Amino acid sequence: MEALLSVWYGRHGRDLPWRTTRDPYAILVSEVMAQQTQVERVVPRWERWLERWPTADALAAASPGEVITEWQGLGYNRRALNLHRAAQHIAAHGWPDDLTELPGVGRYTADAVACFAFGRDVLPEDVNVRRVTDRTGATFSPAAAQALMDLGATVCLARIPRCGICPLAEGCPSRGRRYEPLRKQGPLEGSFRQRRAQALRAVVAGEQPSDEEAVTALARDGLVHVRDGLVSLPSAP
DNA sequence: GTCCCGTGTG
DNA sequence: CACACGGGAC
């Protein structure tokens, strides 16, 4: 199966700039950004980010407010803060042996950095990789990691897989199957999550948000500071 | 109008 | 273990 996958990857693999670097900081940034945002959208933002903060030291020296501002539009603002804190940890103590010690870095991201940057022999398992391995029943080496992620993201989709264009369809025991949604979720429109994000965008724009409830939640996560009823981006490192 | 996605927290 | 977290994809 891995040979078929490799041929497909050569023709249909995504051309992502961080796949040509081994810089662990650059890879960490790409992984954190791409965890919740389509990779095509991430590419220009990743390039801008590395121009502005080319190293973990440079990012660590920025203020949290600058980092939050640069992050806008990449989703889940807490991740920006975690990435900043991770850079400060790296700047102060170097790269830890156990990468999950870094804030915002769990099993998947730790394995991705270990594999792609440090050349460790581990297969980072995101849900794309897990879907393909579960459905095909095949096993793959860490060399197939990028190909598995692309196949899972573009062909072996969560609910309605595109088996008609899948290089592994022949002999796949799950071929043609459809799947129920894994999570239940209400609409984003009008949700508290959206209000939070709107309130933070207002602060980034230099305005005072009117949504006090959202501000309280943002302050609890350290995304804003409130003093004398005035809301600002966090400036202290 | 609803789901996806990894991590942290209650 | 369930849930919060964003915004484009579907």
PDB file of C-alpha atoms (C1' of nucleotides) in Angstrom:
ATOM      1  CA  MET A   1       0.000   0.000   0.000  1.00  0.00           C
ATOM      2  CA  GLU A   2       2.803   2.396   0.851  1.00  0.00           C
ATOM      3  CA  ALA A   3       4.252   2.145  -2.674  1.00  0.00           C
ATOM      4  CA  LEU A   4       0.885   3.053  -4.225  1.00  0.00           C
ATOM      5  CA  LEU A   5       0.586   5.932  -1.784  1.00  0.00           C
ATOM      6  CA  SER A   6       4.042   7.161  -2.698  1.00  0.00           C
ATOM      7  CA  VAL A   7       3.218   7.260  -6.399  1.00  0.00           C
ATOM      8  CA  TRP A   8       0.001   9.174  -5.699  1.00  0.00           C
ATOM      9  CA  TYR A   9       1.885  11.628  -3.478  1.00  0.00           C
ATOM     10  CA  GLY A  10       4.346  12.327  -6.269  1.00  0.00           C
ATOM     11  CA  ARG A  11       1.476  13.418  -8.522  1.00  0.00           C
ATOM     12  CA  HIS A  12      -1.046  14.917  -6.095  1.00  0.00           C
ATOM     13  CA  GLY A  13       0.907  15.812  -2.973  1.00  0.00           C
ATOM     14  CA  ARG A  14       0.450  19.370  -1.766  1.00  0.00           C
ATOM     15  CA  ASP A  15       3.330  21.754  -2.332  1.00  0.00           C
ATOM     16  CA  LEU A  16       3.720  23.227   1.155  1.00  0.00           C
ATOM     17  CA  PRO A  17       6.765  25.424   1.860  1.00  0.00           C
ATOM     18  CA  TRP A  18       7.480  24.028   5.330  1.00  0.00           C
ATOM     19  CA  ARG A  19       8.056  20.617   3.808  1.00  0.00           C
ATOM     20  CA  THR A  20      11.390  21.867   2.491  1.00  0.00           C
ATOM     21  CA  THR A  21      12.781  22.983   5.848  1.00  0.00           C
ATOM     22  CA  ARG A  22      14.106  21.122   8.855  1.00  0.00           C
ATOM     23  CA  ASP A  23      14.076  24.120  11.147  1.00  0.00           C
ATOM     24  CA  PRO A  24      12.130  22.932  14.196  1.00  0.00           C
ATOM     25  CA  TYR A  25      10.831  26.432  14.966  1.00  0.00           C
ATOM     26  CA  ALA A  26       9.521  26.924  11.418  1.00  0.00           C
ATOM     27  CA  ILE A  27       7.899  23.491  11.527  1.00  0.00           C
ATOM     28  CA  LEU A  28       6.381  24.101  14.943  1.00  0.00           C
ATOM     29  CA  VAL A  29       4.803  27.329  13.682  1.00  0.00           C
ATOM     30  CA  SER A  30       3.393  25.568  10.617  1.00  0.00           C
ATOM     31  CA  GLU A  31       1.948  22.724  12.680  1.00  0.00           C
ATOM     32  CA  VAL A  32       0.277  25.017  15.196  1.00  0.00           C
ATOM     33  CA  MET A  33      -1.182  27.186  12.424  1.00  0.00           C
ATOM     34  CA  ALA A  34      -2.372  24.280  10.274  1.00  0.00           C
ATOM     35  CA  GLN A  35      -4.022  22.398  13.122  1.00  0.00           C
ATOM     36  CA  GLN A  36      -7.241  24.311  12.675  1.00  0.00           C
ATOM     37  CA  THR A  37      -6.886  26.179   9.399  1.00  0.00           C
ATOM     38  CA  GLN A  38      -6.758  24.900   5.818  1.00  0.00           C
ATOM     39  CA  VAL A  39      -3.129  24.649   4.808  1.00  0.00           C
ATOM     40  CA  GLU A  40      -3.590  26.669   1.621  1.00  0.00           C
ATOM     41  CA  ARG A  41      -4.715  29.587   3.738  1.00  0.00           C
ATOM     42  CA  VAL A  42      -1.851  29.103   6.171  1.00  0.00           C
ATOM     43  CA  VAL A  43       0.956  29.335   3.608  1.00  0.00           C
ATOM     44  CA  PRO A  44       1.074  33.154   3.165  1.00  0.00           C
ATOM     45  CA  ARG A  45       0.550  33.711   6.887  1.00  0.00           C
ATOM     46  CA  TRP A  46       3.363  31.307   7.757  1.00  0.00           C
ATOM     47  CA  GLU A  47       5.716  33.121   5.385  1.00  0.00           C
ATOM     48  CA  ARG A  48       4.809  36.502   6.873  1.00  0.00           C
ATOM     49  CA  TRP A  49       5.222  35.151  10.381  1.00  0.00           C
ATOM     50  CA  LEU A  50       8.742  33.841   9.698  1.00  0.00           C
ATOM     51  CA  GLU A  51       9.747  37.124   8.060  1.00  0.00           C
ATOM     52  CA  ARG A  52       8.637  38.992  11.162  1.00  0.00           C
ATOM     53  CA  TRP A  53       9.931  36.464  13.718  1.00  0.00           C
ATOM     54  CA  PRO A  54      12.490  34.197  11.996  1.00  0.00           C
ATOM     55  CA  THR A  55      13.532  32.392  15.179  1.00  0.00           C
ATOM     56  CA  ALA A  56      12.112  31.274  18.504  1.00  0.00           C
ATOM     57  CA  ASP A  57      14.275  33.955  20.152  1.00  0.00           C
ATOM     58  CA  ALA A  58      12.699  36.640  17.958  1.00  0.00           C
ATOM     59  CA  LEU A  59       9.181  35.445  18.737  1.00  0.00           C
ATOM     60  CA  ALA A  60       9.975  35.218  22.436  1.00  0.00           C
ATOM     61  CA  ALA A  61      11.046  38.874  22.413  1.00  0.00           C
ATOM     62  CA  ALA A  62       7.719  40.030  20.954  1.00  0.00           C
ATOM     63  CA  SER A  63       4.848  41.135  23.167  1.00  0.00           C
ATOM     64  CA  PRO A  64       1.804  38.873  23.448  1.00  0.00           C
ATOM     65  CA  GLY A  65      -0.305  41.648  21.943  1.00  0.00           C
ATOM     66  CA  GLU A  66       1.850  41.773  18.815  1.00  0.00           C
ATOM     67  CA  VAL A  67       1.582  38.005  18.473  1.00  0.00           C
ATOM     68  CA  ILE A  68      -2.205  38.043  18.912  1.00  0.00           C
ATOM     69  CA  THR A  69      -2.499  40.807  16.322  1.00  0.00           C
ATOM     70  CA  GLU A  70      -0.399  38.933  13.767  1.00  0.00           C
ATOM     71  CA  TRP A  71      -2.444  35.791  14.442  1.00  0.00           C
ATOM     72  CA  GLN A  72      -5.850  37.316  13.615  1.00  0.00           C
ATOM     73  CA  GLY A  73      -7.812  35.203  11.150  1.00  0.00           C
ATOM     74  CA  LEU A  74      -5.978  31.984  11.978  1.00  0.00           C
ATOM     75  CA  GLY A  75      -8.617  30.810  14.469  1.00  0.00           C
ATOM     76  CA  TYR A  76      -8.371  29.794  18.147  1.00  0.00           C
ATOM     77  CA  ASN A  77      -6.531  32.782  19.590  1.00  0.00           C
ATOM     78  CA  ARG A  78      -5.353  30.826  22.642  1.00  0.00           C
ATOM     79  CA  ARG A  79      -3.010  28.954  20.315  1.00  0.00           C
ATOM     80  CA  ALA A  80      -1.199  32.155  19.433  1.00  0.00           C
ATOM     81  CA  LEU A  81      -0.508  32.768  23.112  1.00  0.00           C
ATOM     82  CA  ASN A  82       0.625  29.183  23.576  1.00  0.00           C
ATOM     83  CA  LEU A  83       2.966  29.468  20.604  1.00  0.00           C
ATOM     84  CA  HIS A  84       4.430  32.631  22.089  1.00  0.00           C
ATOM     85  CA  ARG A  85       4.892  30.949  25.468  1.00  0.00           C
ATOM     86  CA  ALA A  86       6.475  27.941  23.772  1.00  0.00           C
ATOM     87  CA  ALA A  87       8.967  30.258  22.045  1.00  0.00           C
ATOM     88  CA  GLN A  88       9.813  31.820  25.393  1.00  0.00           C
ATOM     89  CA  HIS A  89      10.363  28.385  26.885  1.00  0.00           C
ATOM     90  CA  ILE A  90      12.666  27.463  23.991  1.00  0.00           C
ATOM     91  CA  ALA A  91      14.504  30.777  24.198  1.00  0.00           C
ATOM     92  CA  ALA A  92      15.101  30.277  27.905  1.00  0.00           C
ATOM     93  CA  HIS A  93      15.778  26.531  28.131  1.00  0.00           C
ATOM     94  CA  GLY A  94      16.340  25.263  24.599  1.00  0.00           C
ATOM     95  CA  TRP A  95      14.274  22.511  22.979  1.00  0.00           C
ATOM     96  CA  PRO A  96      13.067  20.036  25.628  1.00  0.00           C
ATOM     97  CA  ASP A  97      13.578  16.297  25.116  1.00  0.00           C
ATOM     98  CA  ASP A  98       9.852  15.878  25.666  1.00  0.00           C
ATOM     99  CA  LEU A  99       8.252  18.380  23.305  1.00  0.00           C
ATOM    100  CA  THR A 100       4.858  18.041  25.012  1.00  0.00           C
ATOM    101  CA  GLU A 101       6.340  20.151  27.809  1.00  0.00           C
ATOM    102  CA  LEU A 102       5.797  23.107  25.460  1.00  0.00           C
ATOM    103  CA  PRO A 103       2.416  24.807  25.944  1.00  0.00           C
ATOM    104  CA  GLY A 104      -0.019  23.997  23.152  1.00  0.00           C
ATOM    105  CA  VAL A 105       2.061  21.023  22.033  1.00  0.00           C
ATOM    106  CA  GLY A 106       0.367  17.658  22.511  1.00  0.00           C
ATOM    107  CA  ARG A 107       1.124  14.184  21.219  1.00  0.00           C
ATOM    108  CA  TYR A 108       0.518  14.956  17.542  1.00  0.00           C
ATOM    109  CA  THR A 109       2.494  18.205  17.275  1.00  0.00           C
ATOM    110  CA  ALA A 110       5.352  16.789  19.327  1.00  0.00           C
ATOM    111  CA  ASP A 111       5.608  13.815  16.974  1.00  0.00           C
ATOM    112  CA  ALA A 112       5.336  16.024  13.889  1.00  0.00           C
ATOM    113  CA  VAL A 113       8.261  18.197  14.996  1.00  0.00           C
ATOM    114  CA  ALA A 114      10.241  15.133  16.055  1.00  0.00           C
ATOM    115  CA  CYS A 115       9.662  13.479  12.665  1.00  0.00           C
ATOM    116  CA  PHE A 116       9.934  16.422  10.256  1.00  0.00           C
ATOM    117  CA  ALA A 117      12.566  18.522  12.048  1.00  0.00           C
ATOM    118  CA  PHE A 118      14.624  16.105  14.106  1.00  0.00           C
ATOM    119  CA  GLY A 119      14.281  13.125  11.763  1.00  0.00           C
ATOM    120  CA  ARG A 120      13.054  10.864  14.528  1.00  0.00           C
ATOM    121  CA  ASP A 121      11.464   7.565  13.487  1.00  0.00           C
ATOM    122  CA  VAL A 122       7.911   8.345  14.610  1.00  0.00           C
ATOM    123  CA  LEU A 123       4.700   8.588  12.579  1.00  0.00           C
ATOM    124  CA  PRO A 124       2.745  11.656  13.703  1.00  0.00           C
ATOM    125  CA  GLU A 125      -0.879  10.553  13.932  1.00  0.00           C
ATOM    126  CA  ASP A 126      -3.406  13.261  13.220  1.00  0.00           C
ATOM    127  CA  VAL A 127      -6.980  12.280  12.407  1.00  0.00           C
ATOM    128  CA  ASN A 128      -6.181  12.203   8.699  1.00  0.00           C
ATOM    129  CA  VAL A 129      -3.480   9.621   9.222  1.00  0.00           C
ATOM    130  CA  ARG A 130      -5.644   7.663  11.632  1.00  0.00           C
ATOM    131  CA  ARG A 131      -8.570   7.628   9.206  1.00  0.00           C
ATOM    132  CA  VAL A 132      -6.497   6.198   6.378  1.00  0.00           C
ATOM    133  CA  THR A 133      -4.866   3.536   8.544  1.00  0.00           C
ATOM    134  CA  ASP A 134      -8.150   2.578  10.210  1.00  0.00           C
ATOM    135  CA  ARG A 135     -10.078   2.327   6.950  1.00  0.00           C
ATOM    136  CA  THR A 136      -7.454   0.517   4.917  1.00  0.00           C
ATOM    137  CA  GLY A 137      -6.181  -1.669   7.752  1.00  0.00           C
ATOM    138  CA  ALA A 138      -2.668  -1.089   6.381  1.00  0.00           C
ATOM    139  CA  THR A 139       0.408   0.014   8.284  1.00  0.00           C
ATOM    140  CA  PHE A 140       2.755   2.725   7.100  1.00  0.00           C
ATOM    141  CA  SER A 141       6.261   3.908   7.956  1.00  0.00           C
ATOM    142  CA  PRO A 142       7.054   7.448   9.103  1.00  0.00           C
ATOM    143  CA  ALA A 143       8.344   8.115   5.563  1.00  0.00           C
ATOM    144  CA  ALA A 144       4.715   8.077   4.422  1.00  0.00           C
ATOM    145  CA  ALA A 145       3.563  10.701   6.930  1.00  0.00           C
ATOM    146  CA  GLN A 146       3.190  13.619   4.495  1.00  0.00           C
ATOM    147  CA  ALA A 147       1.451  11.454   1.908  1.00  0.00           C
ATOM    148  CA  LEU A 148      -0.985  10.080   4.507  1.00  0.00           C
ATOM    149  CA  MET A 149      -1.858  13.578   5.670  1.00  0.00           C
ATOM    150  CA  ASP A 150      -2.537  14.737   2.112  1.00  0.00           C
ATOM    151  CA  LEU A 151      -4.607  11.666   1.303  1.00  0.00           C
ATOM    152  CA  GLY A 152      -6.636  12.037   4.484  1.00  0.00           C
ATOM    153  CA  ALA A 153      -7.152  15.757   3.916  1.00  0.00           C
ATOM    154  CA  THR A 154      -8.132  15.652   0.256  1.00  0.00           C
ATOM    155  CA  VAL A 155      -9.383  12.132  -0.585  1.00  0.00           C
ATOM    156  CA  CYS A 156     -10.099   9.966   2.455  1.00  0.00           C
ATOM    157  CA  LEU A 157     -12.485  12.582   3.892  1.00  0.00           C
ATOM    158  CA  ALA A 158     -14.223  12.170   7.224  1.00  0.00           C
ATOM    159  CA  ARG A 159     -17.827  11.706   6.133  1.00  0.00           C
ATOM    160  CA  ILE A 160     -17.877  11.153   2.365  1.00  0.00           C
ATOM    161  CA  PRO A 161     -14.542   9.726   1.181  1.00  0.00           C
ATOM    162  CA  ARG A 162     -13.639  10.143  -2.494  1.00  0.00           C
ATOM    163  CA  CYS A 163     -12.958   6.495  -3.104  1.00  0.00           C
ATOM    164  CA  GLY A 164     -13.266   7.020  -6.838  1.00  0.00           C
ATOM    165  CA  ILE A 165      -9.953   8.867  -6.939  1.00  0.00           C
ATOM    166  CA  CYS A 166      -8.203   7.053  -4.084  1.00  0.00           C
ATOM    167  CA  PRO A 167      -4.978   5.209  -4.944  1.00  0.00           C
ATOM    168  CA  LEU A 168      -5.677   2.724  -2.127  1.00  0.00           C
ATOM    169  CA  ALA A 169      -9.302   1.979  -3.055  1.00  0.00           C
ATOM    170  CA  GLU A 170      -8.522  -1.399  -4.566  1.00  0.00           C
ATOM    171  CA  GLY A 171      -8.359  -3.740  -1.634  1.00  0.00           C
ATOM    172  CA  CYS A 172      -9.607  -1.172   0.863  1.00  0.00           C
ATOM    173  CA  PRO A 173     -12.186  -2.935   3.065  1.00  0.00           C
ATOM    174  CA  SER A 174     -13.951   0.378   3.693  1.00  0.00           C
ATOM    175  CA  ARG A 175     -14.303   1.399   0.072  1.00  0.00           C
ATOM    176  CA  GLY A 176     -17.601   3.151  -0.650  1.00  0.00           C
ATOM    177  CA  ARG A 177     -18.572   3.527   2.990  1.00  0.00           C
ATOM    178  CA  ARG A 178     -19.973   6.763   4.398  1.00  0.00           C
ATOM    179  CA  TYR A 179     -19.648   7.918   7.967  1.00  0.00           C
ATOM    180  CA  GLU A 180     -21.680   9.768  10.557  1.00  0.00           C
ATOM    181  CA  PRO A 181     -20.282  13.034  11.937  1.00  0.00           C
ATOM    182  CA  LEU A 182     -17.913  12.460  14.835  1.00  0.00           C
ATOM    183  CA  ARG A 183     -19.018  15.500  16.798  1.00  0.00           C
ATOM    184  CA  LYS A 184     -22.216  17.400  17.298  1.00  0.00           C
ATOM    185  CA  GLN A 185     -21.954  21.161  17.168  1.00  0.00           C
ATOM    186  CA  GLY A 186     -24.299  24.100  17.031  1.00  0.00           C
ATOM    187  CA  PRO A 187     -23.939  27.019  14.629  1.00  0.00           C
ATOM    188  CA  LEU A 188     -21.032  29.444  15.031  1.00  0.00           C
ATOM    189  CA  GLU A 189     -23.273  32.361  14.084  1.00  0.00           C
ATOM    190  CA  GLY A 190     -24.345  34.109  17.266  1.00  0.00           C
ATOM    191  CA  SER A 191     -22.340  31.781  19.511  1.00  0.00           C
ATOM    192  CA  PHE A 192     -20.278  32.873  22.481  1.00  0.00           C
ATOM    193  CA  ARG A 193     -17.156  31.743  20.656  1.00  0.00           C
ATOM    194  CA  GLN A 194     -17.903  34.118  17.844  1.00  0.00           C
ATOM    195  CA  ARG A 195     -18.592  36.959  20.309  1.00  0.00           C
ATOM    196  CA  ARG A 196     -15.211  36.299  21.962  1.00  0.00           C
ATOM    197  CA  ALA A 197     -13.434  36.497  18.644  1.00  0.00           C
ATOM    198  CA  GLN A 198     -15.327  39.675  17.696  1.00  0.00           C
ATOM    199  CA  ALA A 199     -14.459  41.322  21.010  1.00  0.00           C
ATOM    200  CA  LEU A 200     -10.781  40.477  20.578  1.00  0.00           C
ATOM    201  CA  ARG A 201     -10.807  41.821  17.017  1.00  0.00           C
ATOM    202  CA  ALA A 202     -12.198  45.087  18.377  1.00  0.00           C
ATOM    203  CA  VAL A 203      -9.321  45.366  20.851  1.00  0.00           C
ATOM    204  CA  VAL A 204      -6.820  44.598  18.090  1.00  0.00           C
ATOM    205  CA  ALA A 205      -8.426  47.428  16.080  1.00  0.00           C
ATOM    206  CA  GLY A 206      -7.908  49.800  19.006  1.00  0.00           C
ATOM    207  CA  GLU A 207     -11.567  49.921  20.001  1.00  0.00           C
ATOM    208  CA  GLN A 208     -13.305  49.182  23.294  1.00  0.00           C
ATOM    209  CA  PRO A 209     -15.482  46.058  22.991  1.00  0.00           C
ATOM    210  CA  SER A 210     -19.010  46.382  24.383  1.00  0.00           C
ATOM    211  CA  ASP A 211     -19.390  42.666  25.137  1.00  0.00           C
ATOM    212  CA  GLU A 212     -18.335  42.478  28.807  1.00  0.00           C
ATOM    213  CA  GLU A 213     -19.042  38.775  29.101  1.00  0.00           C
ATOM    214  CA  ALA A 214     -16.721  38.045  26.204  1.00  0.00           C
ATOM    215  CA  VAL A 215     -14.042  40.339  27.640  1.00  0.00           C
ATOM    216  CA  THR A 216     -14.162  38.468  30.950  1.00  0.00           C
ATOM    217  CA  ALA A 217     -13.566  35.180  29.146  1.00  0.00           C
ATOM    218  CA  LEU A 218     -10.727  36.676  27.083  1.00  0.00           C
ATOM    219  CA  ALA A 219      -9.101  38.110  30.214  1.00  0.00           C
ATOM    220  CA  ARG A 220      -9.293  34.740  31.956  1.00  0.00           C
ATOM    221  CA  ASP A 221      -7.273  33.250  29.060  1.00  0.00           C
ATOM    222  CA  GLY A 222      -4.765  36.113  29.159  1.00  0.00           C
ATOM    223  CA  LEU A 223      -5.789  37.335  25.705  1.00  0.00           C
ATOM    224  CA  VAL A 224      -6.621  40.820  27.007  1.00  0.00           C
ATOM    225  CA  HIS A 225      -5.892  42.911  30.069  1.00  0.00           C
ATOM    226  CA  VAL A 226      -8.565  44.907  31.881  1.00  0.00           C
ATOM    227  CA  ARG A 227      -7.554  47.840  34.080  1.00  0.00           C
ATOM    228  CA  ASP A 228      -9.923  50.502  35.348  1.00  0.00           C
ATOM    229  CA  GLY A 229     -12.533  49.164  32.941  1.00  0.00           C
ATOM    230  CA  LEU A 230     -10.196  49.726  29.993  1.00  0.00           C
ATOM    231  CA  VAL A 231      -9.488  46.736  27.764  1.00  0.00           C
ATOM    232  CA  SER A 232      -6.082  46.388  26.107  1.00  0.00           C
ATOM    233  CA  LEU A 233      -3.904  43.750  24.525  1.00  0.00           C
ATOM    234  CA  PRO A 234      -1.393  42.156  26.903  1.00  0.00           C
ATOM    235  CA  SER A 235       1.896  44.010  26.617  1.00  0.00           C
ATOM    236  CA  ALA A 236       4.008  42.398  29.314  1.00  0.00           C
ATOM    237  CA  PRO A 237       5.923  39.347  28.100  1.00  0.00           C
TER     238      PRO A 237
ATOM    239  C1'  DG B   1     -27.036  25.575   8.716  1.00  0.00           C
ATOM    240  C1'  DT B   2     -23.219  22.086  10.560  1.00  0.00           C
ATOM    241  C1'  DC B   3     -18.646  19.905  10.749  1.00  0.00           C
ATOM    242  C1'  DC B   4     -13.763  19.662  11.113  1.00  0.00           C
ATOM    243  C1'  DC B   5      -9.389  19.851  13.792  1.00  0.00           C
ATOM    244  C1'  DG B   6      -5.598  19.242  18.409  1.00  0.00           C
ATOM    245  C1'  DT B   7      -5.007  20.769  22.948  1.00  0.00           C
ATOM    246  C1'  DG B   8      -6.202  22.246  27.567  1.00  0.00           C
ATOM    247  C1'  DT B   9      -9.281  22.252  31.191  1.00  0.00           C
ATOM    248  C1'  DG B  10     -13.277  21.288  34.303  1.00  0.00           C
TER     249       DG B  10
ATOM    250  C1'  DC C   1     -14.618  12.117  29.881  1.00  0.00           C
ATOM    251  C1'  DA C   2     -17.046  16.119  27.857  1.00  0.00           C
ATOM    252  C1'  DC C   3     -16.507  20.485  26.359  1.00  0.00           C
ATOM    253  C1'  DA C   4     -14.457  25.077  24.732  1.00  0.00           C
ATOM    254  C1'  DC C   5     -12.133  27.181  21.194  1.00  0.00           C
ATOM    255  C1'  DG C   6     -12.628  30.035  15.105  1.00  0.00           C
ATOM    256  C1'  DG C   7     -13.846  30.461  10.696  1.00  0.00           C
ATOM    257  C1'  DG C   8     -13.563  28.310   6.119  1.00  0.00           C
ATOM    258  C1'  DA C   9     -15.284  23.952   4.036  1.00  0.00           C
ATOM    259  C1'  DC C  10     -18.954  21.476   3.009  1.00  0.00           C
TER     260       DC C  10
END
